[in-house]
mmCIF file of C-alpha atoms in Angstrom:
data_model
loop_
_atom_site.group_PDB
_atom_site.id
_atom_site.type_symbol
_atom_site.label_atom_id
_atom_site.label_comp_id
_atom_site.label_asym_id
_atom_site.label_seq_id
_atom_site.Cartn_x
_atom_site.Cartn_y
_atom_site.Cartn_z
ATOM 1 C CA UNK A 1 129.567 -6.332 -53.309
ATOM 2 C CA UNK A 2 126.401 -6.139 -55.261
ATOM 3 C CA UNK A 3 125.924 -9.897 -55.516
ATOM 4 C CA UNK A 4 126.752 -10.361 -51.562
ATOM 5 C CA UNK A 5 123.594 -8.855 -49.949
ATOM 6 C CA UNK A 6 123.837 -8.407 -46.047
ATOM 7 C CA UNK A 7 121.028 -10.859 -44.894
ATOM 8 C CA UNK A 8 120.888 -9.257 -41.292
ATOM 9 C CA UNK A 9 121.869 -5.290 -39.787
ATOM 10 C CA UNK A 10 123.376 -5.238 -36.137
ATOM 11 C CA UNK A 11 123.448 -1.296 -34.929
ATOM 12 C CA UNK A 12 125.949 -0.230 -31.948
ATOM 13 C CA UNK A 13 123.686 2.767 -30.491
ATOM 14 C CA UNK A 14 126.802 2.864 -27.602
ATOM 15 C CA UNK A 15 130.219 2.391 -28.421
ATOM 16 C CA UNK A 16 131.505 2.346 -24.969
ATOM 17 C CA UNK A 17 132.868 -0.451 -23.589
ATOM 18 C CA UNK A 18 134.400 -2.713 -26.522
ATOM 19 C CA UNK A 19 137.346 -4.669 -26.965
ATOM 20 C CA UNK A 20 140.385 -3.240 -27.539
ATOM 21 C CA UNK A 21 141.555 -3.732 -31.407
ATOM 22 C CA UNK A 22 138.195 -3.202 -32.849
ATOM 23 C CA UNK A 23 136.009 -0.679 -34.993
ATOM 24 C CA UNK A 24 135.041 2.178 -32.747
ATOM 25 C CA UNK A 25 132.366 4.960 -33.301
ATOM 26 C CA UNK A 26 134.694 8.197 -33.218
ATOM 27 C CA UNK A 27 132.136 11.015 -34.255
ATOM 28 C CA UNK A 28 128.938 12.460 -32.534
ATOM 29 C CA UNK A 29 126.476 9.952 -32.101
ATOM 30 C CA UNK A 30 123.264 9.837 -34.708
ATOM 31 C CA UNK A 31 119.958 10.753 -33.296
ATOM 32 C CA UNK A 32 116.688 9.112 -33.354
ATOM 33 C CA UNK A 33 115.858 10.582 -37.221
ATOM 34 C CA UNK A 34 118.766 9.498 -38.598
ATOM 35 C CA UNK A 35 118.614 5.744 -37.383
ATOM 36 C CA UNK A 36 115.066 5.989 -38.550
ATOM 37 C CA UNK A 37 116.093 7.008 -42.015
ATOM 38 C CA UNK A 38 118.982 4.719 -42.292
ATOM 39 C CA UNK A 39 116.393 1.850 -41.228
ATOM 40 C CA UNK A 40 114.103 3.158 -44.020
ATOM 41 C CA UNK A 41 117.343 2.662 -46.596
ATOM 42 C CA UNK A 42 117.885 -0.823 -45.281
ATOM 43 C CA UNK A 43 113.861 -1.696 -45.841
ATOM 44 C CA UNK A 44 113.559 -0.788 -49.210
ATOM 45 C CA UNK A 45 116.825 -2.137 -50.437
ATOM 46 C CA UNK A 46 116.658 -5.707 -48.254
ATOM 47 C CA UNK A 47 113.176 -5.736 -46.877
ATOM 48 C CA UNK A 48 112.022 -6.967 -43.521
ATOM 49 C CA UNK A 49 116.127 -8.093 -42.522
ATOM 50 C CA UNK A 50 116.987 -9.183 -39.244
ATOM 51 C CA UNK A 51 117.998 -6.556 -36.675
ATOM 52 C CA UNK A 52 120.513 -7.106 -34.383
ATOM 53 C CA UNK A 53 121.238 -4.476 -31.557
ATOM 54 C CA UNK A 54 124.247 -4.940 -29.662
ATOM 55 C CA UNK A 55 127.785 -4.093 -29.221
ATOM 56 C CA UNK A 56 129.119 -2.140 -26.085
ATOM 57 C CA UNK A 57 125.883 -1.844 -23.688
ATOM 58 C CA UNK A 58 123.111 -1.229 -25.473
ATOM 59 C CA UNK A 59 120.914 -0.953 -22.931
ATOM 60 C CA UNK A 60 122.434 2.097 -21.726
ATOM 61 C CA UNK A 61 121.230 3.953 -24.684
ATOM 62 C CA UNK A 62 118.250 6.322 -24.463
ATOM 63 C CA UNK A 63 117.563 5.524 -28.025
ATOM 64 C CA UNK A 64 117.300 1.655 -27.527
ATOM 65 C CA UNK A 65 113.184 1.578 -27.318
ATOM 66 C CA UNK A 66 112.717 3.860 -30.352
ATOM 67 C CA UNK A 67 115.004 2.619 -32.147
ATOM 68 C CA UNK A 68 113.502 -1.076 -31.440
ATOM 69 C CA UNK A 69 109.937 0.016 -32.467
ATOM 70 C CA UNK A 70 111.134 1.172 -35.320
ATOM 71 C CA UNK A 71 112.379 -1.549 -36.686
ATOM 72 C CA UNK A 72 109.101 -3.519 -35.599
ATOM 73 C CA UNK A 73 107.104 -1.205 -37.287
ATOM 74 C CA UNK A 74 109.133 -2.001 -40.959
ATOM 75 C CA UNK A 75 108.449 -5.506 -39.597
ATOM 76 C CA UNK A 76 111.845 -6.336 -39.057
ATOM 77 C CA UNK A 77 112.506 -9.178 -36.693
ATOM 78 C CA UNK A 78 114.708 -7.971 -33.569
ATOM 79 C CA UNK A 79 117.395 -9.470 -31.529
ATOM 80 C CA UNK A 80 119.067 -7.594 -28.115
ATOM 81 C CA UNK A 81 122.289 -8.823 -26.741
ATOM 82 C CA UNK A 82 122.692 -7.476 -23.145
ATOM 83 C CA UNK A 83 124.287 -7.342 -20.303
ATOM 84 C CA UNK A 84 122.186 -5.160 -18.680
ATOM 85 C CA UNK A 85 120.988 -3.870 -16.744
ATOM 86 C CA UNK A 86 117.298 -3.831 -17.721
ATOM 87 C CA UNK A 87 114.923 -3.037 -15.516
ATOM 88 C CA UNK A 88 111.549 -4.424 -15.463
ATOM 89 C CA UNK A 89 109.373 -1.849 -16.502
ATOM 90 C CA UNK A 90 112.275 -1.239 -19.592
ATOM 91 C CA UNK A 91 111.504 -5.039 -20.204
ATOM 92 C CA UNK A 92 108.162 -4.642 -20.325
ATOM 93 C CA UNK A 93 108.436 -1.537 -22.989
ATOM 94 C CA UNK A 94 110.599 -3.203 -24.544
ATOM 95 C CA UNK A 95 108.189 -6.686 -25.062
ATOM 96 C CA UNK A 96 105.073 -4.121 -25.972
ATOM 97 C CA UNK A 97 107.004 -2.506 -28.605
ATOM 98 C CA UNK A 98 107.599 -6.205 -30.100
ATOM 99 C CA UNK A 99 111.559 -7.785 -29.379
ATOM 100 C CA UNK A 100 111.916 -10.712 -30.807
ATOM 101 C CA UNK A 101 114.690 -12.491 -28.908
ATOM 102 C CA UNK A 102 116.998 -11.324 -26.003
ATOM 103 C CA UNK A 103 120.440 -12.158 -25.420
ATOM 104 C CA UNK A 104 121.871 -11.791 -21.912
ATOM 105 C CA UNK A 105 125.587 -12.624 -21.098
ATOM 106 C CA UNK A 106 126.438 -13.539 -18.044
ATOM 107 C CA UNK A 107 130.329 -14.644 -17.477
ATOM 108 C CA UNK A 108 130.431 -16.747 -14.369
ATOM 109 C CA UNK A 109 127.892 -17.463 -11.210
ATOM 110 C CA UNK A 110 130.080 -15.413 -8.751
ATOM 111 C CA UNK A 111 130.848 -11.561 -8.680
ATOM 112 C CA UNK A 112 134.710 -11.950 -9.305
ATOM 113 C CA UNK A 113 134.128 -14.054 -12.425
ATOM 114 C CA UNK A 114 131.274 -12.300 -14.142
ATOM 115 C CA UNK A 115 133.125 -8.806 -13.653
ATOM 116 C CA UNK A 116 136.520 -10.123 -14.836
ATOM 117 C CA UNK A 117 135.576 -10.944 -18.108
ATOM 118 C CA UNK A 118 132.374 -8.406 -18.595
ATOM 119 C CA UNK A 119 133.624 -5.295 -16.480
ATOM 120 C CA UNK A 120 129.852 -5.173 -14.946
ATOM 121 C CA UNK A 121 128.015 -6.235 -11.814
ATOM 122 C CA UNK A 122 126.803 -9.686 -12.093
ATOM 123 C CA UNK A 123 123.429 -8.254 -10.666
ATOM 124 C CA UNK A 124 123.409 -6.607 -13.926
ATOM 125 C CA UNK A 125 122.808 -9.640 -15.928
ATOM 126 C CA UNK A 126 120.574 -11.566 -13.354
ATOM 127 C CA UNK A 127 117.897 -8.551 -12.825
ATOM 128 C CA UNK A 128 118.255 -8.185 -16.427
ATOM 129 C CA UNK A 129 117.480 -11.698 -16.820
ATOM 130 C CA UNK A 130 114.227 -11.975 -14.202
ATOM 131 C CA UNK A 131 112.938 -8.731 -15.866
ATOM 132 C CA UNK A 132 112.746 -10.142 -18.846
ATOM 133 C CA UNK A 133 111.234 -13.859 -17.186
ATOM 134 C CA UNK A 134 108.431 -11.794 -15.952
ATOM 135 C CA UNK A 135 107.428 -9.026 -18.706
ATOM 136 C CA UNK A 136 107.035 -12.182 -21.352
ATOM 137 C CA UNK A 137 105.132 -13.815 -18.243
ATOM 138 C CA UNK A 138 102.894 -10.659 -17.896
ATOM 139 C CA UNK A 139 102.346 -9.970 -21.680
ATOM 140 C CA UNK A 140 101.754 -13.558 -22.617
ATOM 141 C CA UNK A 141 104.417 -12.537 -25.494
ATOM 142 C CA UNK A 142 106.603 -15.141 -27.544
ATOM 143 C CA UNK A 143 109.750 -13.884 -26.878
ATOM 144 C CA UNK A 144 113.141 -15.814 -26.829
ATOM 145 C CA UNK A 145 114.911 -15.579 -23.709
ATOM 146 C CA UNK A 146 118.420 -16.712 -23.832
ATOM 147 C CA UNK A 147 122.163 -16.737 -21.868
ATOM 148 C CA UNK A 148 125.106 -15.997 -23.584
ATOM 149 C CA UNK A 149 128.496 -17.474 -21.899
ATOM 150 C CA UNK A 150 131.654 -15.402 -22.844
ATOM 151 C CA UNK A 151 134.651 -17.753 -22.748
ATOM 152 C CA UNK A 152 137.658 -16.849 -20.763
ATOM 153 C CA UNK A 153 140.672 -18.124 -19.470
ATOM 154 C CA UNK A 154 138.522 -17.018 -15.443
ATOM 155 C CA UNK A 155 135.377 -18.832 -15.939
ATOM 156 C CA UNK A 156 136.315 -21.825 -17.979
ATOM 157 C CA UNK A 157 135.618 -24.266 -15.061
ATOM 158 C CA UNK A 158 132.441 -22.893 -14.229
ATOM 159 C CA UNK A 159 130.626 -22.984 -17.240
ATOM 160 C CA UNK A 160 128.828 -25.515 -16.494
ATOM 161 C CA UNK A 161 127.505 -24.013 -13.364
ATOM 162 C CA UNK A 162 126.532 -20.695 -15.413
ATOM 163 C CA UNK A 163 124.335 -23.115 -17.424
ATOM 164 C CA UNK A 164 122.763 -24.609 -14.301
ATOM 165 C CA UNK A 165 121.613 -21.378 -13.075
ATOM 166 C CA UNK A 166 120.519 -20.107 -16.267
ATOM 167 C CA UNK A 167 118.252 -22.991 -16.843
ATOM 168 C CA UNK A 168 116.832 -22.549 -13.310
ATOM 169 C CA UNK A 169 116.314 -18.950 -14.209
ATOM 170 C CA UNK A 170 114.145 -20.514 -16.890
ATOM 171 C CA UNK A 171 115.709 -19.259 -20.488
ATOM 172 C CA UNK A 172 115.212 -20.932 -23.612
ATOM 173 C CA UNK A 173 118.663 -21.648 -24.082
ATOM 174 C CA UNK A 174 122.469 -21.338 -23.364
ATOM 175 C CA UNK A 175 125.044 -20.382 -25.627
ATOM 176 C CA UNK A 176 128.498 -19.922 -25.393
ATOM 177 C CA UNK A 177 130.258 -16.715 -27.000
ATOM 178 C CA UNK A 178 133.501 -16.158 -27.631
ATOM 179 C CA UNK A 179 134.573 -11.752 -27.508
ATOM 180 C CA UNK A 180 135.894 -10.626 -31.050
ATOM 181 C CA UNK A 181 139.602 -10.454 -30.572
ATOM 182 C CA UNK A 182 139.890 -12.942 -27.675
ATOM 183 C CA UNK A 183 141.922 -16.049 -28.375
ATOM 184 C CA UNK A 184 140.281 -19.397 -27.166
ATOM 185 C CA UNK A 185 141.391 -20.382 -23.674
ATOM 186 C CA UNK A 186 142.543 -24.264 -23.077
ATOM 187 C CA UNK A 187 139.627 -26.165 -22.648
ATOM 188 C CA UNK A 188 136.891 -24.048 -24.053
ATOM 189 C CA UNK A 189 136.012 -26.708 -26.817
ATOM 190 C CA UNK A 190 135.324 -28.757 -23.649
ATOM 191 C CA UNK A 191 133.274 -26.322 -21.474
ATOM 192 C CA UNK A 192 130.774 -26.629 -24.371
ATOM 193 C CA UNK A 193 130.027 -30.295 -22.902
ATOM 194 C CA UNK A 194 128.682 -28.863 -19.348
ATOM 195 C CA UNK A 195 126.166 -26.638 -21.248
ATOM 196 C CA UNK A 196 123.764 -29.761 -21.586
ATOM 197 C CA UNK A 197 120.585 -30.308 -23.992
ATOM 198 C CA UNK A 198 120.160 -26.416 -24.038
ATOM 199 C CA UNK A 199 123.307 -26.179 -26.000
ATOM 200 C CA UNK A 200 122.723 -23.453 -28.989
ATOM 201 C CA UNK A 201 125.984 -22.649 -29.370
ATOM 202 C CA UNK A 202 126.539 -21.982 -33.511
ATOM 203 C CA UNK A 203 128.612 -24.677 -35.030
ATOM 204 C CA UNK A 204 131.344 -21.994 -36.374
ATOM 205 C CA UNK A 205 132.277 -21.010 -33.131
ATOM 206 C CA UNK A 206 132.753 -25.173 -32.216
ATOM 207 C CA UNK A 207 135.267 -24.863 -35.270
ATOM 208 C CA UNK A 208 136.829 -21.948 -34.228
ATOM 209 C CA UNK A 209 137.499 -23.369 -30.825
ATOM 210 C CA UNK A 210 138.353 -26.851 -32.300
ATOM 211 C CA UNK A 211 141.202 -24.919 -34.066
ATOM 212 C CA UNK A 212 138.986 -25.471 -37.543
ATOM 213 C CA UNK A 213 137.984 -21.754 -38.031
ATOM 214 C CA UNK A 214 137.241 -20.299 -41.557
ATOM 215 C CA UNK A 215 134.667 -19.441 -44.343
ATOM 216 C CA UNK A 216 131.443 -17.585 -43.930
ATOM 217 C CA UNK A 217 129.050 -18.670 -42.136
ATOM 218 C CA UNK A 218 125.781 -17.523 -41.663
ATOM 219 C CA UNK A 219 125.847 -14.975 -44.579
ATOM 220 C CA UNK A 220 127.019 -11.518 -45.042
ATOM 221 C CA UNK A 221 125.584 -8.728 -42.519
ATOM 222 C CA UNK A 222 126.090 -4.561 -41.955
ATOM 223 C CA UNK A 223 126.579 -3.233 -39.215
ATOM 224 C CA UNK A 224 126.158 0.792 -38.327
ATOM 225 C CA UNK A 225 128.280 1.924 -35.355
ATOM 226 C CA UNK A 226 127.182 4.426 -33.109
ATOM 227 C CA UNK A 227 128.450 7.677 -35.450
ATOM 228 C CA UNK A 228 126.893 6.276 -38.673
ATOM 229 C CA UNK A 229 130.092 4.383 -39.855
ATOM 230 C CA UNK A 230 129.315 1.424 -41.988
ATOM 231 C CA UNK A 231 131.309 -1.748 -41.686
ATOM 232 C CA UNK A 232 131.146 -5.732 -43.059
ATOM 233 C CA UNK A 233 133.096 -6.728 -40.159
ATOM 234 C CA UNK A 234 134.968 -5.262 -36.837
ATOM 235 C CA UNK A 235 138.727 -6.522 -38.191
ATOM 236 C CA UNK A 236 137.433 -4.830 -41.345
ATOM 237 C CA UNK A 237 138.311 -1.425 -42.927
ATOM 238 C CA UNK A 238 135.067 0.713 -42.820
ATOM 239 C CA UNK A 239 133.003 0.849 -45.887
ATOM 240 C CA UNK A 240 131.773 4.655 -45.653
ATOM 241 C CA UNK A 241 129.691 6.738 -43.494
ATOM 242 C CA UNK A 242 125.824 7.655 -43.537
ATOM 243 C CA UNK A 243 127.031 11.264 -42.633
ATOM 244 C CA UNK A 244 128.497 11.435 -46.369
ATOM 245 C CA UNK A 245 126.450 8.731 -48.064
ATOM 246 C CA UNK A 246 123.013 8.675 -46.449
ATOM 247 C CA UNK A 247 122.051 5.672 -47.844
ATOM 248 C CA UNK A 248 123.792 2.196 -46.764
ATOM 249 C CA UNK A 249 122.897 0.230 -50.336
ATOM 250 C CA UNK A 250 125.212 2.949 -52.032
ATOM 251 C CA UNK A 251 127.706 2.348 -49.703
ATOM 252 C CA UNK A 252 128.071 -0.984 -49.596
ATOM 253 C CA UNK A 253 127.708 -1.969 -53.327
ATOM 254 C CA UNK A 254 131.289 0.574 -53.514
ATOM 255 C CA UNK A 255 132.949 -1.446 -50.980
ATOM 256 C CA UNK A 256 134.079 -4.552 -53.421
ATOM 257 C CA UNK A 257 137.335 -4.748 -51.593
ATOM 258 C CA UNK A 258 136.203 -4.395 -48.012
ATOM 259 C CA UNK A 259 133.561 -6.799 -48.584
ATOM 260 C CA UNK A 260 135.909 -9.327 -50.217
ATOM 261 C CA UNK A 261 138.300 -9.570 -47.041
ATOM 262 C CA UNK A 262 135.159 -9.785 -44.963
ATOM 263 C CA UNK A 263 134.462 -12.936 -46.681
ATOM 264 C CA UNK A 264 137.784 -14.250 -46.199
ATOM 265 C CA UNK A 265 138.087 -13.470 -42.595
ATOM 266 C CA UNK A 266 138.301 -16.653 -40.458
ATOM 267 C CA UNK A 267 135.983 -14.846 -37.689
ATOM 268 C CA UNK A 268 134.628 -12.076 -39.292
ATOM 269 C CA UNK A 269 131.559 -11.528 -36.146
ATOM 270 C CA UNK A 270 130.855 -12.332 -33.116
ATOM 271 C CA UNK A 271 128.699 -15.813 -33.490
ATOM 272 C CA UNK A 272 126.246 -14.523 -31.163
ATOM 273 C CA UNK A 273 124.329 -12.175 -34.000
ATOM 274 C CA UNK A 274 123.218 -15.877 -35.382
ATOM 275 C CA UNK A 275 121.598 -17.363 -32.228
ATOM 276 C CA UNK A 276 118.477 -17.674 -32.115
ATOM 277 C CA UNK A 277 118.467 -19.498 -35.810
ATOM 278 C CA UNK A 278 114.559 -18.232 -36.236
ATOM 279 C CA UNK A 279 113.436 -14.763 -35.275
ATOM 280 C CA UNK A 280 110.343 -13.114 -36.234
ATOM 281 C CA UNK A 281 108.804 -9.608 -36.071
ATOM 282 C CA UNK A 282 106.558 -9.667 -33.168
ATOM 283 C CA UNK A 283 103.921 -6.927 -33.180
#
């Protein structure tokens, strides 16, 4: 474990709302000083890493915009993955306290669709979407504004038309995503054709769906659920808690053995975490 460094953090701040057969949060919650110190941990033992905030809704946490400006003020570059909803003025807070890159998944271009494979409104998603269109328009801010597609046997066909809209909507780029758990659905490796030149979809996904799945890619990374558990991966055994073992360097460098089937784990993360490639700490 010591010579596999996470090179990025992702932090559930809500639980709620994940697949089935996955990690879950099943303690209180940790409060704003106690993702502050376990940000502090991460910065002196990794430096400025990569912050990813997702899993479950995120946005429905109180502590999303402290916890954000946190992490900008260690200068740690920032990534949201959403579904929303996000309101406008939360966009805008969320742009002055320095995001890097947002994430929005939207799951098909009609109400049925979207809510069959993300259990939320679509309207979710699309205000979510045009807040964030018009905060970076109104703060002249370089954030990355990107669609996420979640892959499922309901929207397969309309992929293509997801991509469409997002592109009028005027994101950066489209992605497709595939849920942790969820099996590919015939044709998916397809579907990736209709996403066009805005294609950023990460080339381990295209293997997984391609039936080529395995190995690491884009490096090891930590991830703190909302109760302070530590894990290497979702399918993974959980390497400690920050309740016991306040600081995350300790607990992963006595994990050899979870960290070890991490690596070996055909998908070991959701693909999304890697998109986009470059992120920086916007302040």
């Amino acid at each position: 474990a010591r010579s596999h460094r996470p090179v990025r953090v992702v932090l559930r701040l809500n639980d709620v709302g994940l697949a089935a057969g996955l990690v879950r949060a099943t303690g209180a919650p940790l409060a704003l000083p106690q993702w502050r110190d376990a940000l502090v941990h991460v910065h002196q033992w990794l430096g400025p890493v990569r912050v990813c905030i997702a899993g479950g809704e995120p946005a429905r946490s109180p502590l999303l915009e402290e916890v954000l400006r946190f992490a900008n003020r260690l200068e740690c570059p920032t990534h949201l993955v959403t579904a929303g909803p996000i309101a406008e003025d939360s966009a805008m807070a969320l742009v002055d306290r320095g995001l890097g890159a947002v994430t929005v998944l939207v799951a098909g271009v009609d109400e049925g669709t979207h809510q069959a494979t993300l259990g939320q409104p679509l309207s979710d998603a699309t205000t979510t979407v045009e807040s964030f269109r018009r905060a970076r328009a109104d703060r002249d801010r370089p954030i990355q504004l990107l669609v996420g597609v979640p892959l499922s046997a309901s929207n397969i066909g309309s992929v293509g038309a997801i991509a469409g809209w997002a592109r009028q909507s005027g994101v950066d780029g489209i992605l497709a995503t595939l849920p942790l758990g969820v099996e590919p659905p015939p044709g998916a490796l397809a579907a990736l054709e209709s996403l066009g030149r805005d294609d950023l979809t990460p080339d381990h996904l295209r293997e997984v769906l391609a039936g080529r799945g395995g190995g690491l890619h884009g490096g090891l990374r930590m991830e703190i659920l909302s109760d302070g558990t530590v894990l290497a991966s979702s399918h993974v055994a959980p390497l400690g808690s920050l309740r016991q073992i306040p600081d995350p360097k300790d607990i992963w460098e006595s994990a050899d053995e979870q960290i070890q089937v991490a690596r070996k784990h055909p998908r070991p993360w959701d693909e999304v975490e890697l998109v986009p490639q470059r992120l920086f700490s916007i302040r």
